[in-house]
Amino acid sequence: MKLCCVLLPHFPLQCEILKRPELTGRPVAVTYSLGSQKLVLDHSPDLKGIERDMPLQQALSRNGELEILQADVPHYWSFFNSILDALESVSPEVEGGTLGDIYIGCDGMDMLYPEDGDLVTAARQVIPTSFETRFGIAVGKFLSRIMAMQSPIEGYKP
């Protein structure tokens, strides 16, 4: 099955920037709690040495100027689901994985989208322009994801 993988890097951070545009370009970490420990869910892409699920204290030791935001996971899922709904206008086969990972079925769409780029253009038009995107089209989830990970980032870059 031919699929288009759509990756929306730093999805939680991008949702926060939509709510608070003044965060653009600032060092930000979005955190969540696991028991008594605070962990990094997402962070500004230009921060080096900070990774998802890293303890907040460790992240702060690497960048003491971090602005800390508490994750609003229900909001992220609600917004993600609205993007999935919008993508159903592009293809009837849309599947969301983890936040920011989407697969769109391409089989049988040749009449609407003669070239792969046509489907990508249609998908890009329904995704908010403030989100960075990566697209990859191939047979199967694994290959389409690899293609997306290697593709250039399109759209807004904070």
mmCIF file of C-alpha atoms in Angstrom:
data_model
loop_
_atom_site.group_PDB
_atom_site.id
_atom_site.type_symbol
_atom_site.label_atom_id
_atom_site.label_comp_id
_atom_site.label_asym_id
_atom_site.label_seq_id
_atom_site.Cartn_x
_atom_site.Cartn_y
_atom_site.Cartn_z
ATOM 1 C CA MET A 1 0.000 0.000 0.000
ATOM 2 C CA LYS A 2 1.376 3.385 -1.040
ATOM 3 C CA LEU A 3 1.329 5.901 1.814
ATOM 4 C CA CYS A 4 2.224 9.512 2.395
ATOM 5 C CA CYS A 5 3.830 10.033 5.791
ATOM 6 C CA VAL A 6 3.368 13.532 7.187
ATOM 7 C CA LEU A 7 5.596 14.500 10.092
ATOM 8 C CA LEU A 8 4.882 17.625 12.115
ATOM 9 C CA PRO A 9 8.109 18.117 14.101
ATOM 10 C CA HIS A 10 7.847 19.627 17.582
ATOM 11 C CA PHE A 11 4.047 19.398 17.510
ATOM 12 C CA PRO A 12 3.441 20.233 21.216
ATOM 13 C CA LEU A 13 5.750 23.256 21.021
ATOM 14 C CA GLN A 14 4.064 24.447 17.822
ATOM 15 C CA CYS A 15 0.662 24.219 19.548
ATOM 16 C CA GLU A 16 2.005 26.351 22.393
ATOM 17 C CA ILE A 17 3.406 28.918 19.948
ATOM 18 C CA LEU A 18 -0.025 29.187 18.303
ATOM 19 C CA LYS A 19 -1.450 30.136 21.713
ATOM 20 C CA ARG A 20 1.495 32.388 22.642
ATOM 21 C CA PRO A 21 3.320 33.718 19.551
ATOM 22 C CA GLU A 22 5.817 35.577 21.745
ATOM 23 C CA LEU A 23 7.470 32.188 22.430
ATOM 24 C CA THR A 24 8.782 32.116 18.850
ATOM 25 C CA GLY A 25 12.567 31.893 18.797
ATOM 26 C CA ARG A 26 12.904 31.640 22.584
ATOM 27 C CA PRO A 27 14.423 28.641 24.422
ATOM 28 C CA VAL A 28 11.344 26.718 25.582
ATOM 29 C CA ALA A 29 10.757 23.297 27.101
ATOM 30 C CA VAL A 30 7.290 21.777 27.316
ATOM 31 C CA THR A 31 7.175 19.443 30.302
ATOM 32 C CA TYR A 32 4.944 16.738 31.745
ATOM 33 C CA SER A 33 4.898 14.958 35.082
ATOM 34 C CA LEU A 34 5.521 11.289 35.656
ATOM 35 C CA GLY A 35 4.949 10.674 39.331
ATOM 36 C CA SER A 36 6.981 13.301 41.141
ATOM 37 C CA GLN A 37 9.402 13.781 38.258
ATOM 38 C CA LYS A 38 9.096 16.448 35.554
ATOM 39 C CA LEU A 39 10.236 15.367 32.095
ATOM 40 C CA VAL A 40 10.684 17.162 28.775
ATOM 41 C CA LEU A 41 7.916 16.418 26.259
ATOM 42 C CA ASP A 42 9.189 18.850 23.617
ATOM 43 C CA HIS A 43 11.622 21.720 23.241
ATOM 44 C CA SER A 44 12.779 24.449 20.916
ATOM 45 C CA PRO A 45 14.472 22.738 17.962
ATOM 46 C CA ASP A 46 17.657 24.804 18.167
ATOM 47 C CA LEU A 47 18.453 23.675 21.729
ATOM 48 C CA LYS A 48 21.378 21.254 21.738
ATOM 49 C CA GLY A 49 21.674 18.416 24.235
ATOM 50 C CA ILE A 50 18.011 18.389 25.227
ATOM 51 C CA GLU A 51 15.882 15.382 24.339
ATOM 52 C CA ARG A 52 12.335 14.162 24.804
ATOM 53 C CA ASP A 53 11.724 12.362 28.136
ATOM 54 C CA MET A 54 14.864 13.923 29.646
ATOM 55 C CA PRO A 55 14.458 14.938 33.303
ATOM 56 C CA LEU A 56 13.780 18.685 33.528
ATOM 57 C CA GLN A 57 16.654 19.210 35.972
ATOM 58 C CA GLN A 58 19.078 17.726 33.470
ATOM 59 C CA ALA A 59 17.673 19.954 30.700
ATOM 60 C CA LEU A 60 18.009 23.021 32.938
ATOM 61 C CA SER A 61 21.623 22.117 33.681
ATOM 62 C CA ARG A 62 22.306 22.219 29.932
ATOM 63 C CA ASN A 63 20.367 25.440 29.343
ATOM 64 C CA GLY A 64 19.518 27.502 32.401
ATOM 65 C CA GLU A 65 17.561 30.069 30.404
ATOM 66 C CA LEU A 66 14.776 27.656 29.439
ATOM 67 C CA GLU A 67 11.236 28.911 29.665
ATOM 68 C CA ILE A 68 9.234 26.037 31.157
ATOM 69 C CA LEU A 69 5.672 25.301 30.033
ATOM 70 C CA GLN A 70 3.388 22.625 31.458
ATOM 71 C CA ALA A 71 2.085 20.382 28.657
ATOM 72 C CA ASP A 72 -1.581 20.702 27.734
ATOM 73 C CA VAL A 73 -1.887 17.208 26.242
ATOM 74 C CA PRO A 74 -5.695 17.264 25.786
ATOM 75 C CA HIS A 75 -5.326 20.484 23.752
ATOM 76 C CA TYR A 76 -2.574 18.915 21.610
ATOM 77 C CA TRP A 77 -4.715 15.860 20.863
ATOM 78 C CA SER A 78 -7.746 17.995 20.079
ATOM 79 C CA PHE A 79 -5.732 20.111 17.653
ATOM 80 C CA PHE A 80 -4.080 17.025 16.138
ATOM 81 C CA ASN A 81 -7.503 15.430 15.583
ATOM 82 C CA SER A 82 -8.693 18.599 13.831
ATOM 83 C CA ILE A 83 -5.739 18.294 11.440
ATOM 84 C CA LEU A 84 -6.612 14.627 10.820
ATOM 85 C CA ASP A 85 -10.204 15.645 10.079
ATOM 86 C CA ALA A 86 -9.019 18.320 7.627
ATOM 87 C CA LEU A 87 -6.756 15.793 5.873
ATOM 88 C CA GLU A 88 -9.788 13.576 5.233
ATOM 89 C CA SER A 89 -10.710 16.130 2.558
ATOM 90 C CA VAL A 90 -7.485 15.080 0.791
ATOM 91 C CA SER A 91 -7.883 11.306 1.174
ATOM 92 C CA PRO A 92 -10.450 9.097 2.866
ATOM 93 C CA GLU A 93 -7.624 7.060 4.399
ATOM 94 C CA VAL A 94 -5.987 9.115 7.150
ATOM 95 C CA GLU A 95 -4.367 7.596 10.214
ATOM 96 C CA GLY A 96 -2.826 9.443 13.124
ATOM 97 C CA GLY A 97 -0.101 7.826 15.151
ATOM 98 C CA THR A 98 1.673 9.639 17.926
ATOM 99 C CA LEU A 99 1.262 13.417 18.091
ATOM 100 C CA GLY A 100 2.569 14.849 14.833
ATOM 101 C CA ASP A 101 2.805 11.555 12.888
ATOM 102 C CA ILE A 102 0.227 11.031 10.142
ATOM 103 C CA TYR A 103 -0.220 8.499 7.342
ATOM 104 C CA ILE A 104 -2.374 9.217 4.293
ATOM 105 C CA GLY A 105 -3.443 6.432 1.941
ATOM 106 C CA CYS A 106 -2.472 7.143 -1.688
ATOM 107 C CA ASP A 107 -3.857 4.049 -3.424
ATOM 108 C CA GLY A 108 -6.666 4.867 -5.835
ATOM 109 C CA MET A 109 -6.017 8.598 -5.687
ATOM 110 C CA ASP A 110 -4.353 8.845 -9.126
ATOM 111 C CA MET A 111 -7.294 10.638 -10.743
ATOM 112 C CA LEU A 112 -7.220 13.420 -8.126
ATOM 113 C CA TYR A 113 -3.448 13.535 -7.675
ATOM 114 C CA PRO A 114 -1.651 12.357 -10.839
ATOM 115 C CA GLU A 115 1.763 13.136 -9.298
ATOM 116 C CA ASP A 116 2.916 12.494 -5.731
ATOM 117 C CA GLY A 117 3.638 16.197 -5.382
ATOM 118 C CA ASP A 118 -0.025 16.978 -6.061
ATOM 119 C CA LEU A 119 -1.110 15.014 -2.991
ATOM 120 C CA VAL A 120 1.600 16.688 -0.897
ATOM 121 C CA THR A 121 0.428 20.120 -2.083
ATOM 122 C CA ALA A 122 -3.183 19.282 -1.193
ATOM 123 C CA ALA A 123 -2.159 18.019 2.254
ATOM 124 C CA ARG A 124 0.023 21.055 2.920
ATOM 125 C CA GLN A 125 -2.909 23.352 2.132
ATOM 126 C CA VAL A 126 -5.056 21.961 4.976
ATOM 127 C CA ILE A 127 -2.289 21.901 7.609
ATOM 128 C CA PRO A 128 -1.914 25.219 9.457
ATOM 129 C CA THR A 129 0.858 27.222 7.812
ATOM 130 C CA SER A 130 2.564 27.831 11.153
ATOM 131 C CA PHE A 131 3.506 24.130 11.379
ATOM 132 C CA GLU A 132 6.716 22.761 9.962
ATOM 133 C CA THR A 133 6.077 19.658 7.882
ATOM 134 C CA ARG A 134 7.996 16.810 6.324
ATOM 135 C CA PHE A 135 6.485 14.560 3.662
ATOM 136 C CA GLY A 136 7.508 11.163 2.356
ATOM 137 C CA ILE A 137 5.694 8.881 -0.074
ATOM 138 C CA ALA A 138 6.563 5.207 -0.464
ATOM 139 C CA VAL A 139 5.107 1.719 -0.193
ATOM 140 C CA GLY A 140 4.429 0.967 3.474
ATOM 141 C CA LYS A 141 4.693 2.925 6.707
ATOM 142 C CA PHE A 142 8.343 2.230 7.348
ATOM 143 C CA LEU A 143 9.641 3.447 3.986
ATOM 144 C CA SER A 144 7.303 6.451 3.827
ATOM 145 C CA ARG A 145 8.458 7.495 7.310
ATOM 146 C CA ILE A 146 12.123 7.150 6.325
ATOM 147 C CA MET A 147 11.434 9.264 3.233
ATOM 148 C CA ALA A 148 9.689 11.913 5.359
ATOM 149 C CA MET A 149 12.525 11.999 7.891
ATOM 150 C CA GLN A 150 14.988 12.660 5.082
ATOM 151 C CA SER A 151 12.883 15.279 3.312
ATOM 152 C CA PRO A 152 13.485 19.002 3.794
ATOM 153 C CA ILE A 153 11.323 20.809 6.313
ATOM 154 C CA GLU A 154 8.578 22.858 4.695
ATOM 155 C CA GLY A 155 6.692 25.744 6.213
ATOM 156 C CA TYR A 156 7.316 28.016 9.106
ATOM 157 C CA LYS A 157 10.551 27.735 11.096
ATOM 158 C CA PRO A 158 10.510 29.463 14.506
#
